Short mmCIF file of N, CA and C in Angstrom, two decimals:
data_model
loop_
_atom_site.label_atom_id
_atom_site.label_comp_id
_atom_site.label_asym_id
_atom_site.label_seq_id
_atom_site.Cartn_x
_atom_site.Cartn_y
_atom_site.Cartn_z
N UNK A 1 13.44 -35.68 33.17
CA UNK A 1 13.16 -34.42 32.55
C UNK A 1 11.91 -33.77 33.17
N UNK A 2 10.92 -34.59 33.44
CA UNK A 2 9.68 -34.08 34.03
C UNK A 2 9.93 -33.55 35.43
N UNK A 3 10.82 -34.17 36.18
CA UNK A 3 11.12 -33.68 37.53
C UNK A 3 11.85 -32.34 37.47
N UNK A 4 12.63 -32.08 36.43
CA UNK A 4 13.31 -30.79 36.26
C UNK A 4 12.31 -29.66 36.03
N UNK A 5 11.25 -29.94 35.27
CA UNK A 5 10.22 -28.94 35.01
C UNK A 5 9.48 -28.61 36.31
N UNK A 6 9.13 -29.66 37.10
CA UNK A 6 8.45 -29.42 38.37
C UNK A 6 9.34 -28.63 39.33
N UNK A 7 10.63 -28.90 39.32
CA UNK A 7 11.56 -28.15 40.17
C UNK A 7 11.60 -26.68 39.75
N UNK A 8 11.64 -26.42 38.45
CA UNK A 8 11.67 -25.04 37.96
C UNK A 8 10.38 -24.31 38.31
N UNK A 9 9.24 -24.98 38.16
CA UNK A 9 7.95 -24.36 38.49
C UNK A 9 7.86 -24.10 39.99
N UNK A 10 8.32 -25.03 40.79
CA UNK A 10 8.31 -24.85 42.25
C UNK A 10 9.20 -23.69 42.66
N UNK A 11 10.38 -23.58 42.06
CA UNK A 11 11.29 -22.48 42.36
C UNK A 11 10.67 -21.14 41.96
N UNK A 12 10.02 -21.11 40.81
CA UNK A 12 9.35 -19.90 40.34
C UNK A 12 8.24 -19.49 41.31
N UNK A 13 7.47 -20.46 41.78
CA UNK A 13 6.40 -20.16 42.75
C UNK A 13 6.97 -19.59 44.05
N UNK A 14 8.06 -20.15 44.51
CA UNK A 14 8.69 -19.67 45.74
C UNK A 14 9.17 -18.23 45.56
N UNK A 15 9.78 -17.93 44.41
CA UNK A 15 10.26 -16.58 44.14
C UNK A 15 9.10 -15.59 44.09
N UNK A 16 7.99 -15.98 43.46
CA UNK A 16 6.81 -15.11 43.38
C UNK A 16 6.25 -14.84 44.78
N UNK A 17 6.21 -15.86 45.62
CA UNK A 17 5.70 -15.69 46.99
C UNK A 17 6.62 -14.76 47.78
N UNK A 18 7.93 -14.89 47.62
CA UNK A 18 8.89 -14.03 48.33
C UNK A 18 8.71 -12.58 47.87
N UNK A 19 8.56 -12.36 46.58
CA UNK A 19 8.35 -11.00 46.06
C UNK A 19 7.05 -10.42 46.60
N UNK A 20 5.98 -11.21 46.65
CA UNK A 20 4.71 -10.73 47.16
C UNK A 20 4.82 -10.33 48.63
N UNK A 21 5.44 -11.17 49.45
CA UNK A 21 5.58 -10.85 50.87
C UNK A 21 6.50 -9.64 51.07
N UNK A 22 7.50 -9.46 50.23
CA UNK A 22 8.36 -8.26 50.31
C UNK A 22 7.55 -7.01 50.02
N UNK A 23 6.66 -7.10 49.02
CA UNK A 23 5.79 -5.98 48.67
C UNK A 23 4.87 -5.62 49.84
N UNK A 24 4.25 -6.63 50.45
CA UNK A 24 3.34 -6.40 51.57
C UNK A 24 4.10 -5.79 52.75
N UNK A 25 5.30 -6.31 53.03
CA UNK A 25 6.10 -5.79 54.14
C UNK A 25 6.50 -4.34 53.89
N UNK A 26 6.86 -4.00 52.65
CA UNK A 26 7.23 -2.63 52.32
C UNK A 26 6.04 -1.68 52.50
N UNK A 27 4.85 -2.12 52.15
CA UNK A 27 3.66 -1.30 52.34
C UNK A 27 3.41 -1.04 53.82
N UNK A 28 3.56 -2.06 54.65
CA UNK A 28 3.34 -1.90 56.09
C UNK A 28 4.37 -0.96 56.70
N UNK A 29 5.61 -1.06 56.28
CA UNK A 29 6.65 -0.18 56.80
C UNK A 29 6.38 1.26 56.36
N UNK A 30 5.93 1.44 55.12
CA UNK A 30 5.63 2.79 54.63
C UNK A 30 4.48 3.42 55.41
N UNK A 31 3.45 2.65 55.73
CA UNK A 31 2.34 3.19 56.51
C UNK A 31 2.81 3.61 57.89
N UNK A 32 3.68 2.84 58.49
CA UNK A 32 4.20 3.17 59.82
C UNK A 32 5.02 4.44 59.81
N UNK A 33 5.79 4.66 58.75
CA UNK A 33 6.62 5.86 58.70
C UNK A 33 5.78 7.11 58.46
N UNK A 34 4.67 6.98 57.76
CA UNK A 34 3.79 8.13 57.54
C UNK A 34 3.15 8.54 58.85
N UNK A 35 2.74 7.61 59.65
CA UNK A 35 2.13 7.93 60.95
C UNK A 35 3.13 8.59 61.89
N UNK A 36 4.40 8.21 61.75
CA UNK A 36 5.41 8.76 62.65
C UNK A 36 5.62 10.25 62.42
N UNK A 37 5.30 10.77 61.22
CA UNK A 37 5.50 12.17 60.91
C UNK A 37 4.38 13.07 61.39
N UNK A 38 3.30 12.53 61.89
CA UNK A 38 2.17 13.33 62.35
C UNK A 38 2.12 13.36 63.86
N UNK A 39 1.63 14.46 64.39
CA UNK A 39 1.52 14.60 65.82
C UNK A 39 0.18 15.22 66.17
N UNK A 40 -0.38 14.83 67.28
CA UNK A 40 -1.65 15.39 67.73
C UNK A 40 -1.44 16.69 68.49
N UNK A 41 -0.21 16.96 68.93
CA UNK A 41 0.02 18.11 69.80
C UNK A 41 0.94 19.18 69.20
N UNK A 42 1.58 18.86 68.08
CA UNK A 42 2.50 19.81 67.46
C UNK A 42 2.27 19.82 65.95
N UNK A 43 2.62 20.98 65.34
CA UNK A 43 2.60 21.05 63.88
C UNK A 43 3.54 22.14 63.42
N UNK A 44 4.06 21.97 62.21
CA UNK A 44 4.91 22.98 61.62
C UNK A 44 4.00 23.96 60.87
N UNK A 45 4.00 25.21 61.29
CA UNK A 45 3.14 26.22 60.68
C UNK A 45 3.74 26.69 59.37
N UNK A 46 5.05 26.98 59.37
CA UNK A 46 5.71 27.47 58.18
C UNK A 46 7.20 27.20 58.30
N UNK A 47 7.86 27.14 57.13
CA UNK A 47 9.30 26.94 57.12
C UNK A 47 9.87 27.68 55.92
N UNK A 48 11.04 28.31 56.14
CA UNK A 48 11.69 29.03 55.05
C UNK A 48 13.17 28.68 55.05
N UNK A 49 13.68 28.16 53.94
CA UNK A 49 15.11 27.88 53.87
C UNK A 49 15.90 29.19 53.83
N UNK A 50 17.00 29.23 54.56
CA UNK A 50 17.85 30.42 54.59
C UNK A 50 19.27 30.12 54.15
N UNK A 51 19.51 28.94 53.69
CA UNK A 51 20.82 28.53 53.21
C UNK A 51 20.85 27.04 53.03
N UNK A 52 22.01 26.54 52.62
CA UNK A 52 22.12 25.11 52.43
C UNK A 52 22.08 24.41 53.79
N UNK A 53 21.14 23.50 53.94
CA UNK A 53 20.94 22.74 55.19
C UNK A 53 20.59 23.64 56.37
N UNK A 54 19.95 24.78 56.10
CA UNK A 54 19.54 25.69 57.17
C UNK A 54 18.15 26.22 56.86
N UNK A 55 17.34 26.36 57.91
CA UNK A 55 15.98 26.86 57.72
C UNK A 55 15.51 27.53 59.00
N UNK A 56 14.50 28.37 58.86
CA UNK A 56 13.82 28.98 59.98
C UNK A 56 12.39 28.46 59.95
N UNK A 57 11.90 27.95 61.08
CA UNK A 57 10.58 27.34 61.13
C UNK A 57 9.75 27.95 62.25
N UNK A 58 8.45 27.98 62.00
CA UNK A 58 7.48 28.35 63.04
C UNK A 58 6.74 27.08 63.40
N UNK A 59 6.82 26.70 64.68
CA UNK A 59 6.22 25.47 65.18
C UNK A 59 5.14 25.82 66.19
N UNK A 60 4.00 25.15 66.08
CA UNK A 60 2.92 25.34 67.06
C UNK A 60 2.90 24.14 67.98
N UNK A 61 2.95 24.42 69.28
CA UNK A 61 2.82 23.38 70.30
C UNK A 61 1.67 23.81 71.19
N UNK A 62 0.54 23.14 71.05
CA UNK A 62 -0.65 23.56 71.78
C UNK A 62 -1.09 24.92 71.29
N UNK A 63 -1.15 25.90 72.21
CA UNK A 63 -1.53 27.26 71.80
C UNK A 63 -0.33 28.20 71.78
N UNK A 64 0.87 27.66 71.81
CA UNK A 64 2.10 28.46 71.80
C UNK A 64 2.82 28.27 70.47
N UNK A 65 3.52 29.33 70.03
CA UNK A 65 4.26 29.31 68.77
C UNK A 65 5.72 29.62 69.05
N UNK A 66 6.61 28.88 68.35
CA UNK A 66 8.04 29.06 68.53
C UNK A 66 8.71 29.25 67.18
N UNK A 67 9.70 30.15 67.15
CA UNK A 67 10.52 30.35 65.98
C UNK A 67 11.81 29.59 66.20
N UNK A 68 12.07 28.60 65.33
CA UNK A 68 13.24 27.75 65.49
C UNK A 68 14.21 27.97 64.34
N UNK A 69 15.49 27.96 64.67
CA UNK A 69 16.55 27.96 63.67
C UNK A 69 17.04 26.52 63.53
N UNK A 70 16.97 25.98 62.33
CA UNK A 70 17.33 24.58 62.12
C UNK A 70 18.54 24.51 61.21
N UNK A 71 19.61 23.91 61.71
CA UNK A 71 20.83 23.69 60.93
C UNK A 71 21.03 22.18 60.80
N UNK A 72 22.10 21.81 60.14
CA UNK A 72 22.32 20.39 59.86
C UNK A 72 22.43 19.56 61.14
N UNK A 73 23.13 20.07 62.15
CA UNK A 73 23.33 19.29 63.36
C UNK A 73 22.84 19.99 64.62
N UNK A 74 21.98 21.01 64.46
CA UNK A 74 21.57 21.79 65.63
C UNK A 74 20.22 22.45 65.38
N UNK A 75 19.42 22.53 66.43
CA UNK A 75 18.15 23.26 66.39
C UNK A 75 18.16 24.23 67.56
N UNK A 76 17.92 25.51 67.27
CA UNK A 76 17.91 26.54 68.31
C UNK A 76 16.55 27.21 68.35
N UNK A 77 16.05 27.48 69.56
CA UNK A 77 14.83 28.26 69.70
C UNK A 77 15.23 29.73 69.64
N UNK A 78 14.74 30.43 68.63
CA UNK A 78 15.10 31.82 68.44
C UNK A 78 14.18 32.75 69.21
N UNK A 79 12.88 32.41 69.25
CA UNK A 79 11.93 33.28 69.95
C UNK A 79 10.62 32.54 70.16
N UNK A 80 9.86 33.01 71.14
CA UNK A 80 8.48 32.55 71.29
C UNK A 80 7.61 33.64 70.70
N UNK A 81 6.69 33.26 69.86
CA UNK A 81 5.87 34.22 69.11
C UNK A 81 4.46 34.28 69.68
N UNK A 82 3.85 35.44 69.52
CA UNK A 82 2.44 35.61 69.88
C UNK A 82 1.60 35.26 68.67
N UNK A 83 0.45 34.65 68.90
CA UNK A 83 -0.43 34.26 67.79
C UNK A 83 -0.86 35.49 66.99
N UNK A 84 -1.03 36.63 67.64
CA UNK A 84 -1.45 37.83 66.95
C UNK A 84 -0.38 38.32 65.97
N UNK A 85 0.86 37.96 66.23
CA UNK A 85 1.96 38.39 65.37
C UNK A 85 2.12 37.56 64.12
N UNK A 86 1.39 36.47 64.03
CA UNK A 86 1.50 35.60 62.85
C UNK A 86 0.50 36.06 61.80
N UNK A 87 0.95 36.95 60.95
CA UNK A 87 0.10 37.50 59.89
C UNK A 87 0.60 36.94 58.56
N UNK A 88 -0.26 36.26 57.80
CA UNK A 88 0.18 35.75 56.50
C UNK A 88 0.63 36.90 55.60
N UNK A 89 1.80 36.76 55.00
CA UNK A 89 2.35 37.79 54.13
C UNK A 89 1.89 37.54 52.70
N UNK A 90 1.61 38.63 52.00
CA UNK A 90 1.25 38.51 50.60
C UNK A 90 2.52 38.37 49.79
N UNK A 91 2.49 37.46 48.82
CA UNK A 91 3.66 37.27 47.97
C UNK A 91 3.76 38.43 47.00
N UNK A 92 4.99 38.92 46.81
CA UNK A 92 5.21 40.02 45.89
C UNK A 92 5.09 39.53 44.46
N UNK A 93 4.44 40.33 43.64
CA UNK A 93 4.32 40.02 42.23
C UNK A 93 5.60 40.47 41.54
N UNK A 94 6.09 39.72 40.57
CA UNK A 94 7.28 40.19 39.85
C UNK A 94 6.98 41.51 39.14
N UNK A 95 7.92 42.44 39.21
CA UNK A 95 7.71 43.76 38.64
C UNK A 95 7.55 43.70 37.13
N UNK A 96 8.36 42.90 36.49
CA UNK A 96 8.31 42.81 35.03
C UNK A 96 8.09 41.35 34.67
N UNK A 97 7.04 41.10 33.94
CA UNK A 97 6.81 39.74 33.47
C UNK A 97 7.30 39.67 32.03
N UNK A 98 8.32 38.87 31.83
CA UNK A 98 8.87 38.76 30.48
C UNK A 98 8.14 37.66 29.74
N UNK A 99 7.81 37.96 28.50
CA UNK A 99 7.13 36.98 27.66
C UNK A 99 8.16 35.99 27.13
N UNK A 100 7.75 34.76 26.99
CA UNK A 100 8.64 33.73 26.45
C UNK A 100 8.71 33.94 24.94
N UNK A 101 9.92 34.16 24.41
CA UNK A 101 10.02 34.41 22.97
C UNK A 101 9.69 33.15 22.17
N UNK A 102 9.21 33.38 20.96
CA UNK A 102 8.87 32.29 20.06
C UNK A 102 10.16 31.65 19.54
N UNK A 103 10.20 30.33 19.50
CA UNK A 103 11.39 29.61 19.06
C UNK A 103 11.75 29.97 17.62
N UNK A 104 10.74 30.06 16.78
CA UNK A 104 10.98 30.38 15.36
C UNK A 104 11.60 31.78 15.25
N UNK A 105 11.12 32.72 16.05
CA UNK A 105 11.67 34.08 16.05
C UNK A 105 13.12 34.08 16.51
N UNK A 106 13.43 33.31 17.54
CA UNK A 106 14.81 33.23 18.02
C UNK A 106 15.74 32.65 16.96
N UNK A 107 15.29 31.60 16.27
CA UNK A 107 16.12 30.99 15.23
C UNK A 107 16.33 31.97 14.07
N UNK A 108 15.31 32.75 13.76
CA UNK A 108 15.43 33.74 12.69
C UNK A 108 16.47 34.80 13.08
N UNK A 109 16.43 35.29 14.31
CA UNK A 109 17.40 36.28 14.78
C UNK A 109 18.81 35.70 14.79
N UNK A 110 18.92 34.43 15.18
CA UNK A 110 20.23 33.78 15.19
C UNK A 110 20.79 33.68 13.78
N UNK A 111 19.92 33.33 12.83
CA UNK A 111 20.36 33.24 11.44
C UNK A 111 20.81 34.59 10.90
N UNK A 112 20.08 35.66 11.26
CA UNK A 112 20.47 37.00 10.81
C UNK A 112 21.81 37.41 11.42
N UNK A 113 22.01 37.10 12.69
CA UNK A 113 23.28 37.44 13.34
C UNK A 113 24.42 36.66 12.70
N UNK A 114 24.20 35.42 12.36
CA UNK A 114 25.25 34.61 11.73
C UNK A 114 25.61 35.18 10.36
N UNK A 115 24.58 35.59 9.59
CA UNK A 115 24.83 36.20 8.28
C UNK A 115 25.62 37.50 8.44
N UNK A 116 25.26 38.28 9.47
CA UNK A 116 25.94 39.55 9.72
C UNK A 116 27.42 39.33 10.00
N UNK A 117 27.76 38.36 10.84
CA UNK A 117 29.15 38.09 11.19
C UNK A 117 29.91 37.46 10.02
N UNK A 118 29.23 36.66 9.17
CA UNK A 118 29.89 36.08 8.01
C UNK A 118 30.19 37.14 6.96
N UNK A 119 29.31 38.14 6.85
CA UNK A 119 29.53 39.24 5.89
C UNK A 119 30.71 40.10 6.30
N UNK A 120 30.96 40.23 7.62
CA UNK A 120 32.08 41.06 8.10
C UNK A 120 33.43 40.41 7.84
N UNK A 121 33.45 39.08 7.69
CA UNK A 121 34.73 38.37 7.51
C UNK A 121 35.26 38.63 6.17
#
């Protein structure tokens, strides 16, 4: 019986060690993938989706800028841009800002409408 307990404790220790090493390996792999996404010579300046699995991107390579069309299985260079032409656009403010109605007010209106329709029957 005592040997069964030692076997169970040994198995538990082995499982804990395997889980720990899996955790450490996952952390190392994650660090490597983060580094792979950065470049010293290129960067994405801006990107705008234009459809499902499609986008238009501005990429800087050194001191040159390129407008790229990116689709699911294809990347096309649309134009080379001048740095002077890259002007940040101001976001448009919504013309009408609608206030969020009060829940109690909505329920009251719903109750009145229900009474109105029940009275017509």
